[in-house]
mmCIF file of C-alpha atoms in Angstrom:
data_model
loop_
_atom_site.group_PDB
_atom_site.id
_atom_site.type_symbol
_atom_site.label_atom_id
_atom_site.label_comp_id
_atom_site.label_asym_id
_atom_site.label_seq_id
_atom_site.Cartn_x
_atom_site.Cartn_y
_atom_site.Cartn_z
ATOM 1 C CA UNK A 177 -22.037 -2.262 159.177
ATOM 2 C CA UNK A 178 -19.958 -2.784 156.049
ATOM 3 C CA UNK A 179 -18.949 -6.236 154.852
ATOM 4 C CA UNK A 180 -15.290 -5.435 155.504
ATOM 5 C CA UNK A 181 -16.104 -4.637 159.127
ATOM 6 C CA UNK A 182 -18.052 -7.885 159.449
ATOM 7 C CA UNK A 183 -15.044 -9.784 158.118
ATOM 8 C CA UNK A 184 -12.825 -7.994 160.651
ATOM 9 C CA UNK A 185 -15.139 -9.042 163.501
ATOM 10 C CA UNK A 186 -15.090 -12.601 162.197
ATOM 11 C CA UNK A 187 -11.304 -12.317 162.362
ATOM 12 C CA UNK A 188 -11.521 -11.365 166.024
ATOM 13 C CA UNK A 189 -13.764 -14.401 166.579
ATOM 14 C CA UNK A 190 -11.076 -16.588 164.977
ATOM 15 C CA UNK A 191 -8.415 -15.076 167.247
ATOM 16 C CA UNK A 192 -10.482 -15.762 170.368
ATOM 17 C CA UNK A 193 -11.348 -19.265 169.186
ATOM 18 C CA UNK A 194 -7.695 -20.054 168.457
ATOM 19 C CA UNK A 195 -6.554 -18.727 171.836
ATOM 20 C CA UNK A 196 -9.250 -20.689 173.669
ATOM 21 C CA UNK A 197 -8.128 -23.877 171.900
ATOM 22 C CA UNK A 198 -4.491 -23.215 172.826
ATOM 23 C CA UNK A 199 -5.463 -22.661 176.474
ATOM 24 C CA UNK A 200 -7.593 -25.806 176.498
ATOM 25 C CA UNK A 201 -4.830 -27.957 175.006
ATOM 26 C CA UNK A 202 -2.113 -26.601 177.306
ATOM 27 C CA UNK A 203 -4.378 -27.248 180.284
ATOM 28 C CA UNK A 204 -4.997 -30.810 179.057
ATOM 29 C CA UNK A 205 -1.207 -31.357 178.986
ATOM 30 C CA UNK A 206 -0.699 -29.937 182.481
ATOM 31 C CA UNK A 207 -3.811 -31.427 184.100
ATOM 32 C CA UNK A 208 -5.024 -34.370 181.992
ATOM 33 C CA UNK A 209 -7.321 -35.698 184.718
ATOM 34 C CA UNK A 210 -10.909 -34.681 183.862
ATOM 35 C CA UNK A 211 -11.899 -34.802 187.522
ATOM 36 C CA UNK A 212 -9.714 -31.809 188.440
ATOM 37 C CA UNK A 213 -11.417 -28.559 189.324
ATOM 38 C CA UNK A 214 -10.421 -26.509 186.310
ATOM 39 C CA UNK A 215 -11.273 -29.101 183.654
ATOM 40 C CA UNK A 216 -14.902 -28.062 183.149
ATOM 41 C CA UNK A 217 -14.107 -24.331 183.260
ATOM 42 C CA UNK A 218 -11.262 -24.487 180.727
ATOM 43 C CA UNK A 219 -13.071 -26.921 178.454
ATOM 44 C CA UNK A 220 -16.210 -24.760 178.597
ATOM 45 C CA UNK A 221 -14.083 -21.906 177.298
ATOM 46 C CA UNK A 222 -12.874 -24.218 174.514
ATOM 47 C CA UNK A 223 -16.440 -25.311 173.789
ATOM 48 C CA UNK A 224 -17.585 -21.726 173.283
ATOM 49 C CA UNK A 225 -14.371 -21.096 171.335
ATOM 50 C CA UNK A 226 -15.446 -23.825 168.932
ATOM 51 C CA UNK A 227 -18.769 -22.027 168.445
ATOM 52 C CA UNK A 228 -17.277 -18.602 167.707
ATOM 53 C CA UNK A 229 -14.619 -20.307 165.608
ATOM 54 C CA UNK A 230 -17.384 -21.022 163.109
ATOM 55 C CA UNK A 231 -17.712 -17.259 162.624
ATOM 56 C CA UNK A 232 -13.958 -17.084 162.138
ATOM 57 C CA UNK A 233 -14.136 -19.751 159.441
ATOM 58 C CA UNK A 234 -16.792 -17.755 157.619
ATOM 59 C CA UNK A 235 -14.593 -14.652 157.724
ATOM 60 C CA UNK A 236 -11.532 -16.517 156.442
ATOM 61 C CA UNK A 237 -13.496 -17.964 153.548
ATOM 62 C CA UNK A 238 -15.453 -14.820 152.610
ATOM 63 C CA UNK A 239 -12.300 -12.655 152.638
ATOM 64 C CA UNK A 240 -10.700 -14.778 149.933
ATOM 65 C CA UNK A 241 -13.695 -16.465 148.269
ATOM 66 C CA UNK A 242 -12.888 -15.063 144.829
ATOM 67 C CA UNK A 243 -9.375 -16.519 144.963
ATOM 68 C CA UNK A 244 -9.644 -19.976 146.547
ATOM 69 C CA UNK A 245 -11.708 -21.689 143.857
ATOM 70 C CA UNK A 246 -13.576 -24.956 144.296
ATOM 71 C CA UNK A 247 -10.879 -26.405 146.545
ATOM 72 C CA UNK A 248 -11.409 -23.577 149.020
ATOM 73 C CA UNK A 249 -15.193 -23.693 148.732
ATOM 74 C CA UNK A 250 -15.485 -27.426 149.377
ATOM 75 C CA UNK A 251 -12.772 -27.223 152.030
ATOM 76 C CA UNK A 252 -14.738 -24.511 153.800
ATOM 77 C CA UNK A 253 -17.946 -26.565 153.622
ATOM 78 C CA UNK A 254 -16.301 -29.716 154.983
ATOM 79 C CA UNK A 255 -14.443 -27.810 157.715
ATOM 80 C CA UNK A 256 -17.610 -25.986 158.762
ATOM 81 C CA UNK A 257 -19.793 -29.111 158.777
ATOM 82 C CA UNK A 258 -17.048 -31.099 160.513
ATOM 83 C CA UNK A 259 -16.688 -28.447 163.201
ATOM 84 C CA UNK A 260 -20.437 -28.448 163.808
ATOM 85 C CA UNK A 261 -20.371 -32.239 164.129
ATOM 86 C CA UNK A 262 -17.411 -32.173 166.532
ATOM 87 C CA UNK A 263 -19.370 -29.903 168.875
ATOM 88 C CA UNK A 264 -21.055 -33.040 170.221
ATOM 89 C CA UNK A 265 -17.691 -34.599 171.058
ATOM 90 C CA UNK A 266 -16.570 -31.339 172.685
ATOM 91 C CA UNK A 267 -19.720 -31.289 174.830
ATOM 92 C CA UNK A 268 -19.156 -34.922 175.806
ATOM 93 C CA UNK A 269 -15.524 -34.274 176.702
ATOM 94 C CA UNK A 270 -16.358 -31.156 178.699
ATOM 95 C CA UNK A 271 -19.359 -32.235 180.750
ATOM 96 C CA UNK A 272 -19.915 -35.990 180.523
ATOM 97 C CA UNK A 273 -16.434 -37.528 180.586
ATOM 98 C CA UNK A 274 -15.620 -35.987 184.021
ATOM 99 C CA UNK A 275 -18.746 -37.605 185.497
ATOM 100 C CA UNK A 276 -18.167 -40.964 183.813
ATOM 101 C CA UNK A 277 -14.526 -40.994 184.931
ATOM 102 C CA UNK A 278 -15.756 -41.099 188.527
ATOM 103 C CA UNK A 279 -19.112 -42.864 188.257
ATOM 104 C CA UNK A 280 -18.653 -45.352 185.401
ATOM 105 C CA UNK A 281 -15.044 -45.525 184.155
ATOM 106 C CA UNK A 282 -15.682 -48.867 182.435
ATOM 107 C CA UNK A 283 -17.869 -47.041 179.893
ATOM 108 C CA UNK A 284 -14.858 -45.027 178.742
ATOM 109 C CA UNK A 285 -12.498 -48.000 178.314
ATOM 110 C CA UNK A 286 -8.811 -47.302 177.678
ATOM 111 C CA UNK A 287 -8.327 -46.231 174.062
ATOM 112 C CA UNK A 288 -7.000 -47.098 171.593
ATOM 113 C CA UNK A 289 -6.854 -50.794 172.526
ATOM 114 C CA UNK A 290 -10.161 -50.745 174.400
ATOM 115 C CA UNK A 291 -12.523 -47.946 173.332
ATOM 116 C CA UNK A 292 -15.116 -49.119 175.872
ATOM 117 C CA UNK A 293 -18.827 -49.459 175.213
ATOM 118 C CA UNK A 294 -19.353 -45.704 174.849
ATOM 119 C CA UNK A 295 -16.784 -45.039 172.120
ATOM 120 C CA UNK A 296 -16.762 -48.578 170.733
ATOM 121 C CA UNK A 297 -20.306 -48.261 169.393
ATOM 122 C CA UNK A 298 -22.063 -45.947 166.946
ATOM 123 C CA UNK A 299 -21.090 -42.821 168.865
ATOM 124 C CA UNK A 300 -17.401 -43.601 168.420
ATOM 125 C CA UNK A 301 -17.951 -44.038 164.702
ATOM 126 C CA UNK A 302 -19.704 -40.657 164.449
ATOM 127 C CA UNK A 303 -16.919 -38.944 166.416
ATOM 128 C CA UNK A 304 -14.324 -40.543 164.120
ATOM 129 C CA UNK A 305 -16.248 -39.562 160.985
ATOM 130 C CA UNK A 306 -16.561 -35.983 162.265
ATOM 131 C CA UNK A 307 -12.811 -35.842 162.861
ATOM 132 C CA UNK A 308 -12.108 -37.126 159.350
ATOM 133 C CA UNK A 309 -14.485 -34.595 157.757
ATOM 134 C CA UNK A 310 -13.079 -31.623 159.655
ATOM 135 C CA UNK A 311 -9.501 -32.743 158.936
ATOM 136 C CA UNK A 312 -10.056 -33.053 155.198
ATOM 137 C CA UNK A 313 -11.903 -29.740 155.140
ATOM 138 C CA UNK A 314 -9.187 -27.776 156.902
ATOM 139 C CA UNK A 315 -6.442 -29.351 154.788
ATOM 140 C CA UNK A 316 -8.295 -28.313 151.619
ATOM 141 C CA UNK A 317 -9.105 -24.810 152.899
ATOM 142 C CA UNK A 318 -5.564 -24.341 154.193
ATOM 143 C CA UNK A 319 -4.011 -25.344 150.874
ATOM 144 C CA UNK A 320 -6.408 -23.047 149.009
ATOM 145 C CA UNK A 321 -5.510 -20.226 151.402
ATOM 146 C CA UNK A 322 -1.798 -20.739 150.773
ATOM 147 C CA UNK A 323 -2.398 -20.692 147.015
ATOM 148 C CA UNK A 324 -4.529 -17.535 147.196
ATOM 149 C CA UNK A 325 -1.802 -15.627 149.053
ATOM 150 C CA UNK A 326 -4.223 -13.108 150.574
ATOM 151 C CA UNK A 327 -3.821 -14.262 154.179
ATOM 152 C CA UNK A 328 -0.483 -15.293 155.722
ATOM 153 C CA UNK A 329 0.756 -18.495 154.099
ATOM 154 C CA UNK A 330 2.668 -19.678 157.208
ATOM 155 C CA UNK A 331 -0.551 -19.474 159.253
ATOM 156 C CA UNK A 332 -2.403 -21.539 156.660
ATOM 157 C CA UNK A 333 0.487 -24.029 156.643
ATOM 158 C CA UNK A 334 0.149 -24.463 160.421
ATOM 159 C CA UNK A 335 -3.541 -25.236 159.930
ATOM 160 C CA UNK A 336 -2.768 -27.785 157.203
ATOM 161 C CA UNK A 337 -0.033 -29.513 159.197
ATOM 162 C CA UNK A 338 -2.053 -29.754 162.417
ATOM 163 C CA UNK A 339 -5.638 -30.173 161.232
ATOM 164 C CA UNK A 340 -5.463 -33.936 161.900
ATOM 165 C CA UNK A 341 -5.216 -33.317 165.659
ATOM 166 C CA UNK A 342 -8.756 -34.600 166.256
ATOM 167 C CA UNK A 343 -7.740 -37.986 164.861
ATOM 168 C CA UNK A 344 -4.696 -38.036 167.145
ATOM 169 C CA UNK A 345 -6.982 -38.149 170.187
ATOM 170 C CA UNK A 346 -7.566 -41.826 169.467
ATOM 171 C CA UNK A 347 -3.891 -42.674 169.860
ATOM 172 C CA UNK A 348 -2.194 -40.112 172.079
ATOM 173 C CA UNK A 349 -3.633 -37.368 174.295
ATOM 174 C CA UNK A 350 -0.234 -35.642 174.295
ATOM 175 C CA UNK A 351 0.015 -35.507 170.486
ATOM 176 C CA UNK A 352 -3.633 -34.395 170.400
ATOM 177 C CA UNK A 353 -2.893 -31.513 172.777
ATOM 178 C CA UNK A 354 0.279 -30.345 171.004
ATOM 179 C CA UNK A 355 -1.216 -30.525 167.510
ATOM 180 C CA UNK A 356 -4.401 -28.877 168.793
ATOM 181 C CA UNK A 357 -2.403 -25.960 170.193
ATOM 182 C CA UNK A 358 -0.599 -25.551 166.843
ATOM 183 C CA UNK A 359 -3.966 -25.648 165.061
ATOM 184 C CA UNK A 360 -5.277 -22.961 167.421
ATOM 185 C CA UNK A 361 -2.196 -20.831 166.723
ATOM 186 C CA UNK A 362 -2.684 -21.106 162.949
ATOM 187 C CA UNK A 363 -6.329 -20.124 163.169
ATOM 188 C CA UNK A 364 -5.649 -17.268 165.589
ATOM 189 C CA UNK A 365 -2.982 -15.984 163.202
ATOM 190 C CA UNK A 366 -5.393 -16.080 160.250
ATOM 191 C CA UNK A 367 -7.967 -14.313 162.396
ATOM 192 C CA UNK A 368 -5.482 -11.633 163.417
ATOM 193 C CA UNK A 369 -4.690 -11.038 159.740
ATOM 194 C CA UNK A 370 -8.399 -10.404 159.123
ATOM 195 C CA UNK A 371 -8.817 -8.248 162.209
ATOM 196 C CA UNK A 372 -5.795 -6.074 161.450
ATOM 197 C CA UNK A 373 -6.668 -5.435 157.783
ATOM 198 C CA UNK A 374 -7.756 -1.954 156.829
ATOM 199 C CA UNK A 375 -11.152 -1.579 155.183
#
């Protein structure tokens, strides 16, 4: 398989990852209670979307690597590492939070005023650090993508403007969901640009 075809398939991975994030965030707006029946199913889709989104990130970077410079390279590294680190938070949110909501709600607290013992300790710090790393990475990569002009600039702008959505989870689930859906749209758009390119 040629490298251009691999990049195209990475683009499809980015499309699917973006769409899964949009679906997950819309569901979280409509049914924010983690004990509802569809929570685990929809968030599992988002969890696997996060995994294939890593392939999408690789495709976005490799397609324009000769044009994004050091800003794009370090942005890609931070975004990739940050996304890997946030996989733990996604797993927690998908499979553990629904159980704790019923069995031990005191562990979850009521953020942001009371993060509870679970998020108020070292785990909360790691989740926050992961969100900061991934945010900085996507801002840098998005800006480099806009400068390069190879992929759609408006899509990269959506990524830049919404990449902080993981940090918003601390303050507002609604803002988190809306910004997350915009972030998914930007990434799906970048992925579609890769997928639709001719060799």
